[in-house]
Short mmCIF file of C-alpha atoms and ligand atoms in Angstrom, two decimals:
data_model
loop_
_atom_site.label_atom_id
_atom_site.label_comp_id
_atom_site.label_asym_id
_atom_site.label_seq_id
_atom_site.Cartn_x
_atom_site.Cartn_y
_atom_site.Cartn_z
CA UNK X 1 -21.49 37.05 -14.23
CA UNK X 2 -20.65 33.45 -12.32
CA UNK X 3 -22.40 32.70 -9.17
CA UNK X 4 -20.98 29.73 -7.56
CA UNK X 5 -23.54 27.90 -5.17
CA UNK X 6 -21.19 25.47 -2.70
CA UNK X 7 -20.42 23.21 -0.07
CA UNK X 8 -17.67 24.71 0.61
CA UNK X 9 -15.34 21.96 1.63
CA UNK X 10 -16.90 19.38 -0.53
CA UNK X 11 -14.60 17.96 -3.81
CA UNK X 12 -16.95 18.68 -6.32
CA UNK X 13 -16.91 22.46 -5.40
CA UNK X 14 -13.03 22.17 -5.53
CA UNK X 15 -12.93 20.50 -8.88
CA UNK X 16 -15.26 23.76 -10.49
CA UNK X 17 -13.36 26.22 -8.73
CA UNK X 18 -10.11 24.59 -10.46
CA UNK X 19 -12.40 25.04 -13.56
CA UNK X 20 -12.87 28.76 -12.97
CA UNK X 21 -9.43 29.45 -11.49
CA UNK X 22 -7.64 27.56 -14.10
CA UNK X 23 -10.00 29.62 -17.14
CA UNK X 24 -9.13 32.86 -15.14
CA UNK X 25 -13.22 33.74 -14.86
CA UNK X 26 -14.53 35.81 -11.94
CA UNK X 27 -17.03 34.34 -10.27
CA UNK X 28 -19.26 35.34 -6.89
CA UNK X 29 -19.72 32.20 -4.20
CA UNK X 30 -23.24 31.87 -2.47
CA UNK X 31 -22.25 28.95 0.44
CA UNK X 32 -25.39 26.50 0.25
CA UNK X 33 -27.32 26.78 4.00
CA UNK X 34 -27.97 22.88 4.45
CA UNK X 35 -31.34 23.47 6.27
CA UNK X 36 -32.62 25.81 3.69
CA UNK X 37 -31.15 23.58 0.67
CA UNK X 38 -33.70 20.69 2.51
CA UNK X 39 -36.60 23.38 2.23
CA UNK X 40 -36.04 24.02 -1.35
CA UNK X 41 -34.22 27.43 -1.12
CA UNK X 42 -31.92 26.55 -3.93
CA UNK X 43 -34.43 24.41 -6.16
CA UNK X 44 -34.06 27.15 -8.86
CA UNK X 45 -30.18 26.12 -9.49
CA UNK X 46 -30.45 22.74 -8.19
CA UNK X 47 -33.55 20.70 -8.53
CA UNK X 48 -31.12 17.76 -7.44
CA UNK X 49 -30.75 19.94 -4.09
CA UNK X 50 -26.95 18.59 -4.90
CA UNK X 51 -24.08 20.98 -5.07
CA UNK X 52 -21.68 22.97 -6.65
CA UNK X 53 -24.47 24.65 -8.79
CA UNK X 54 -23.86 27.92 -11.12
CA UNK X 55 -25.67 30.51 -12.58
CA UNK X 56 -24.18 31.93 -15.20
CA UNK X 57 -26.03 34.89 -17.10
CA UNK X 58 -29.43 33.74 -15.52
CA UNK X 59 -28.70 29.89 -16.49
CA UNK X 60 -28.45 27.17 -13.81
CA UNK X 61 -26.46 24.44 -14.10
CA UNK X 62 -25.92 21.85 -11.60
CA UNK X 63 -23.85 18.87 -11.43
CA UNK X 64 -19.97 19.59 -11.81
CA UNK X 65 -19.57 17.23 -14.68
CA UNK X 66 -22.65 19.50 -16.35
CA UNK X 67 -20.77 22.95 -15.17
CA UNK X 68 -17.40 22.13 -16.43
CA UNK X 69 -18.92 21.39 -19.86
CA UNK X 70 -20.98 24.44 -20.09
CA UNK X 71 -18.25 26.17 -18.54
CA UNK X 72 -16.28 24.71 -22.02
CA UNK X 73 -18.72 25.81 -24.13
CA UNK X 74 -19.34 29.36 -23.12
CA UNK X 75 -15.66 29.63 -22.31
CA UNK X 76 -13.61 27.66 -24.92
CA UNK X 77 -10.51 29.50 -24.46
CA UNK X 78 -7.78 26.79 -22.46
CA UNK X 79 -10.50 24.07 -22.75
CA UNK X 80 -10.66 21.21 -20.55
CA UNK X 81 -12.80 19.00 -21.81
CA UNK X 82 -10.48 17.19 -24.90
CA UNK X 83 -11.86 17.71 -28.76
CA UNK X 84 -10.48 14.59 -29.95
CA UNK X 85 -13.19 11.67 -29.64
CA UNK X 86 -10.16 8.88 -27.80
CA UNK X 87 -9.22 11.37 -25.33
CA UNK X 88 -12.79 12.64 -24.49
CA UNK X 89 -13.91 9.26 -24.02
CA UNK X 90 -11.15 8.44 -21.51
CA UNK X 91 -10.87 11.71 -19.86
CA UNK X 92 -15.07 10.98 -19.19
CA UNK X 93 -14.42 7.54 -18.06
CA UNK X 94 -11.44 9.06 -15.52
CA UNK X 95 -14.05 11.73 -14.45
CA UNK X 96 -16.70 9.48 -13.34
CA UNK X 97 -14.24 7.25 -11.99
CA UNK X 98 -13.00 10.01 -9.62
CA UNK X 99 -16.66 11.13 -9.10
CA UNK X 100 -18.35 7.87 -8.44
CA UNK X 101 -15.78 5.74 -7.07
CA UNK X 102 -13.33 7.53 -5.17
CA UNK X 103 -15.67 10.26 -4.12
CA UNK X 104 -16.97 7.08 -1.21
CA UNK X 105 -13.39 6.26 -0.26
CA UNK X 106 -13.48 10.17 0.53
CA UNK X 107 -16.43 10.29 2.38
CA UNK X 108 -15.57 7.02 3.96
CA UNK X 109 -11.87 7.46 4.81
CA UNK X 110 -11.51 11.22 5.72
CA UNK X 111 -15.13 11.82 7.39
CA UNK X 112 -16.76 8.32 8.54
CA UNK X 113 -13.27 7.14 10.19
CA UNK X 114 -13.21 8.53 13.71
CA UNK X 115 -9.36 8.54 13.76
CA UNK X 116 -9.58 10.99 10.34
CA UNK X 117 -12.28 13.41 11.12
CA UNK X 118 -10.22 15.71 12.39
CA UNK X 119 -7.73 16.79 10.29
CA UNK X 120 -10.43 18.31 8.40
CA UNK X 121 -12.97 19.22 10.56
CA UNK X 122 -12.26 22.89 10.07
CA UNK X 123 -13.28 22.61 6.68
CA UNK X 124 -16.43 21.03 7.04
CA UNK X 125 -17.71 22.66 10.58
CA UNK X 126 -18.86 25.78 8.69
CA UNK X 127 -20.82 24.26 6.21
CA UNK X 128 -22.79 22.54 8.86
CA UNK X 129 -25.74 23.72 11.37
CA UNK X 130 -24.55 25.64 14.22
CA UNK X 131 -25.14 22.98 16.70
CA UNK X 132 -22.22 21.30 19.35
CA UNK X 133 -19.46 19.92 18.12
CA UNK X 134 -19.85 16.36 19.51
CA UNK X 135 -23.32 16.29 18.78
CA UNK X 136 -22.29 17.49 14.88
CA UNK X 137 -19.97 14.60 14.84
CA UNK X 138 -22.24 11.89 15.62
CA UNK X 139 -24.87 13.82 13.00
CA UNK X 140 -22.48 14.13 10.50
CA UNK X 141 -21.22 9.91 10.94
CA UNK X 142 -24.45 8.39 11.34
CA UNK X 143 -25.11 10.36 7.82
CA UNK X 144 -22.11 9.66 5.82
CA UNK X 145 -22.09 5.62 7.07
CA UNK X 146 -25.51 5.40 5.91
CA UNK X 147 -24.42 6.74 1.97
CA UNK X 148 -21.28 4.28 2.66
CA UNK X 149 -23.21 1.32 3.68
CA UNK X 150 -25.88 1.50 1.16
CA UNK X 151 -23.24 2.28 -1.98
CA UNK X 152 -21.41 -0.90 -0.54
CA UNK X 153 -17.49 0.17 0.19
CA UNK X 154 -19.04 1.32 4.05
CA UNK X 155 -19.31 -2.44 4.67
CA UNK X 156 -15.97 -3.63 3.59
CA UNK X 157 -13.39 -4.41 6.24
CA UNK X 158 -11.33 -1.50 6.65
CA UNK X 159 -8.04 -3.95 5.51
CA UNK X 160 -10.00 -4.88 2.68
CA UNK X 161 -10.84 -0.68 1.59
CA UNK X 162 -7.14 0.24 2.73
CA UNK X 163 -5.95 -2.92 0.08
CA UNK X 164 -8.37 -1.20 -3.02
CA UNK X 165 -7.53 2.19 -2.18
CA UNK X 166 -3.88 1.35 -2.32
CA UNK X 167 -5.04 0.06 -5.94
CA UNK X 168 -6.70 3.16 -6.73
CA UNK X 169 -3.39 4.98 -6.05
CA UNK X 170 -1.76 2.50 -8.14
CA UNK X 171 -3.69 3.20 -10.80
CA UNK X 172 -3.14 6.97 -10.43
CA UNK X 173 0.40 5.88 -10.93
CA UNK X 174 0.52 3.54 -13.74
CA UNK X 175 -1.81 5.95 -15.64
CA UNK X 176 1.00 8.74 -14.91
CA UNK X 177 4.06 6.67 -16.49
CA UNK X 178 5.83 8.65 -19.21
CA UNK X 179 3.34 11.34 -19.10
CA UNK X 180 2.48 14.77 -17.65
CA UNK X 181 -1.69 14.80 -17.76
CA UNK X 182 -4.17 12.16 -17.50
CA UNK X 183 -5.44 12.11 -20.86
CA UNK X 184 -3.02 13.40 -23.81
CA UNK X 185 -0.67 16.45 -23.73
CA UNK X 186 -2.58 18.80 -21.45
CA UNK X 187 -4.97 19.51 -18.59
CA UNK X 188 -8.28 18.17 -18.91
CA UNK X 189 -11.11 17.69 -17.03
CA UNK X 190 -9.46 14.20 -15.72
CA UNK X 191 -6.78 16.22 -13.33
CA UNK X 192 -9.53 18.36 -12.22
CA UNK X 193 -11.73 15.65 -10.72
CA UNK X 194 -8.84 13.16 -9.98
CA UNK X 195 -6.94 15.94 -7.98
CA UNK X 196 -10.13 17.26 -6.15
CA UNK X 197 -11.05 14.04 -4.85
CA UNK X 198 -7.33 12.94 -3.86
CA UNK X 199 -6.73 16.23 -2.06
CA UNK X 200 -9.49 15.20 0.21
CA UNK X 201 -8.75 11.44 0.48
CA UNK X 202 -5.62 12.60 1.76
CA UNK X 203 -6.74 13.61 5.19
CA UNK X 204 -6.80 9.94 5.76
CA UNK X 205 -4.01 9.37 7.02
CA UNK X 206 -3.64 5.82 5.42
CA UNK X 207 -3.51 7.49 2.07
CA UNK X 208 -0.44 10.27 2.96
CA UNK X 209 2.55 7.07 2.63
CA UNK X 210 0.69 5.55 -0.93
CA UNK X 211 0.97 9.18 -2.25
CA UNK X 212 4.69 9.59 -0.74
CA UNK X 213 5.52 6.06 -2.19
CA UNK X 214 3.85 6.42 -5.42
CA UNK X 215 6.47 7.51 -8.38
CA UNK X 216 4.97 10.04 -10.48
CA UNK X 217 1.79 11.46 -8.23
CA UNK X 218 3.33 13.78 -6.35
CA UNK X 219 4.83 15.64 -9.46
CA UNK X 220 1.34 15.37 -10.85
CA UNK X 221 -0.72 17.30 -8.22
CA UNK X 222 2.27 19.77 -8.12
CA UNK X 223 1.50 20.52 -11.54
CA UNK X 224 -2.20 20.34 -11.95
CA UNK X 225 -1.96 22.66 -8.36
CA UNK X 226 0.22 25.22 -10.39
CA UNK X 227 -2.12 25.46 -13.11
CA UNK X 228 -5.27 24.91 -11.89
CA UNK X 229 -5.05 25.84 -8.41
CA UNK X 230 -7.88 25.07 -5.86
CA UNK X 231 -7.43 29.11 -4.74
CA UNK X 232 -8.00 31.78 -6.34
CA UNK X 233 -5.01 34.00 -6.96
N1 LIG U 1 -22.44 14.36 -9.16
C1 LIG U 1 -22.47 15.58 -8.39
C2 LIG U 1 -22.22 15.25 -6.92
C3 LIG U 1 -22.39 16.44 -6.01
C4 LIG U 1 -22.53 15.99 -4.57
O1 LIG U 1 -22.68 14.79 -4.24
N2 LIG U 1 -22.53 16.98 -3.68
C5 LIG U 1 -22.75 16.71 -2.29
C6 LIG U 1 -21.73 17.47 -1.45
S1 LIG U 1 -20.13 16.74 -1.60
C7 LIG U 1 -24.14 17.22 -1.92
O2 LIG U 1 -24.63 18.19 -2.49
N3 LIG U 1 -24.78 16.57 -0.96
C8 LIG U 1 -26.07 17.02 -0.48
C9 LIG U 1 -27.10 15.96 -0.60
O3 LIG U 1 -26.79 14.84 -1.03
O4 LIG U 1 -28.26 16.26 -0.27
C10 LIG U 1 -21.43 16.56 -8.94
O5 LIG U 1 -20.52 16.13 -9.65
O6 LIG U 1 -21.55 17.78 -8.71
#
């Protein structure tokens, strides 16, 4: 038995659920209460207090990097993590690029951006306190610009984060030329956290035309989407 502890709309709980969906396991979802994750409710999954955690028969695991290993381990039927050394090593390096890089562009294009906010809002207004919208909003940007500013990209003219993003995209691209995954001949964990985070970043809507204009992209989250959907089904 799977018990899924989540943020709901957060990418990292997208990028397990992929995990799960695309391994076919059955899992239950415990959403994460924010106030009671801040008075240690959770500490037994997630010391970190971060989320997606799991349990899986009585084991915690926290940290979606962490899950989607164990995940591999206990569950090594359509693996996602790559058994060849070269491709682990990349499909790692893609991982935590997605994780810890484009995870702030996220955070600071969809949610810190006024002009963004709302195209997702729907997604994030349950996982927050039940207090008034525009007091929620101010809550919820004061937050997310203090994570911004401190990592660095929240101080960066928005031409300037538009002009790497676009890079970023770029990237995506070039590393799609003549091929169907991110690392070798199959899904690995590199679609997973590459798609979960793009997904998101594209609720900006300065990111919607780099994705339309991009060559191979498109394709690419069609596919990962069709095999690794962020559903159930
Ligand atoms: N490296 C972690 C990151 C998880 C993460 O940052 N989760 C955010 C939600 S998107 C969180 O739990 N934030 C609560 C907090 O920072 O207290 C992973 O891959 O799971």
């Amino acid at each position: 038995m799977i018990t899924l502890y989540q943020f709901s709309s957060s990418p990292f709980t997208d990028k397990v659920k992929r995990a799960l969906h695309y391994k076919g396991l059955d899992y239950t979802i415990e959403e994460v209460n924010r106030l009671k994750a801040g008075r240690g409710r959770y500490d037994h999954v997630s010391p970190t207090r971060k989320f997606p955690a799991v349990e899986i028969a009585g084991d915690a695991v926290n940290d979606s990097t962490d899950i989607i290993i164990e995940l591999d381990k206990r569950y090594p039927d359509k693996p996602l993590i790559p058994t060849s050394a070269a491709e682990r090593s990349i499909a790692h390096v893609i991982e935590d690029w997605a994780d810890e890089s484009l995870y702030f562009y996220e955070m600071l294009m969809r949610v810190e951006w006024k002009h963004n906010i709302d195209a997702s809002w729907d997604q994030m207004a349950p996982t927050l306190p039940k207090l008034p919208t525009p007091i929620l909003k101010r809550l919820v940007h004061k937050g997310v610009s203090k994570v911004t500013a401190t990592q660095g990209l929240g101080r960066k003219p928005r031409e300037q984060v538009i002009a790497d993003a676009q890079r970023h995209i770029d990237s995506l691209d070039g590393m799609l030329e003549g091929k169907e995954w991110l690392v070798g001949d199959s899904i690995s964990v590199a679609d997973l956290s590459v798609i979960a985070q793009l997904k998101k970043l594209m609720y900006a809507q300065e990111i919607q035309p780099m994705v339309a204009n991009s060559k191979h992209v498109e394709a690419w989250i069609k596919r990962v989407d069709e095999l690794a959907p962020s559903a159930a089904v």
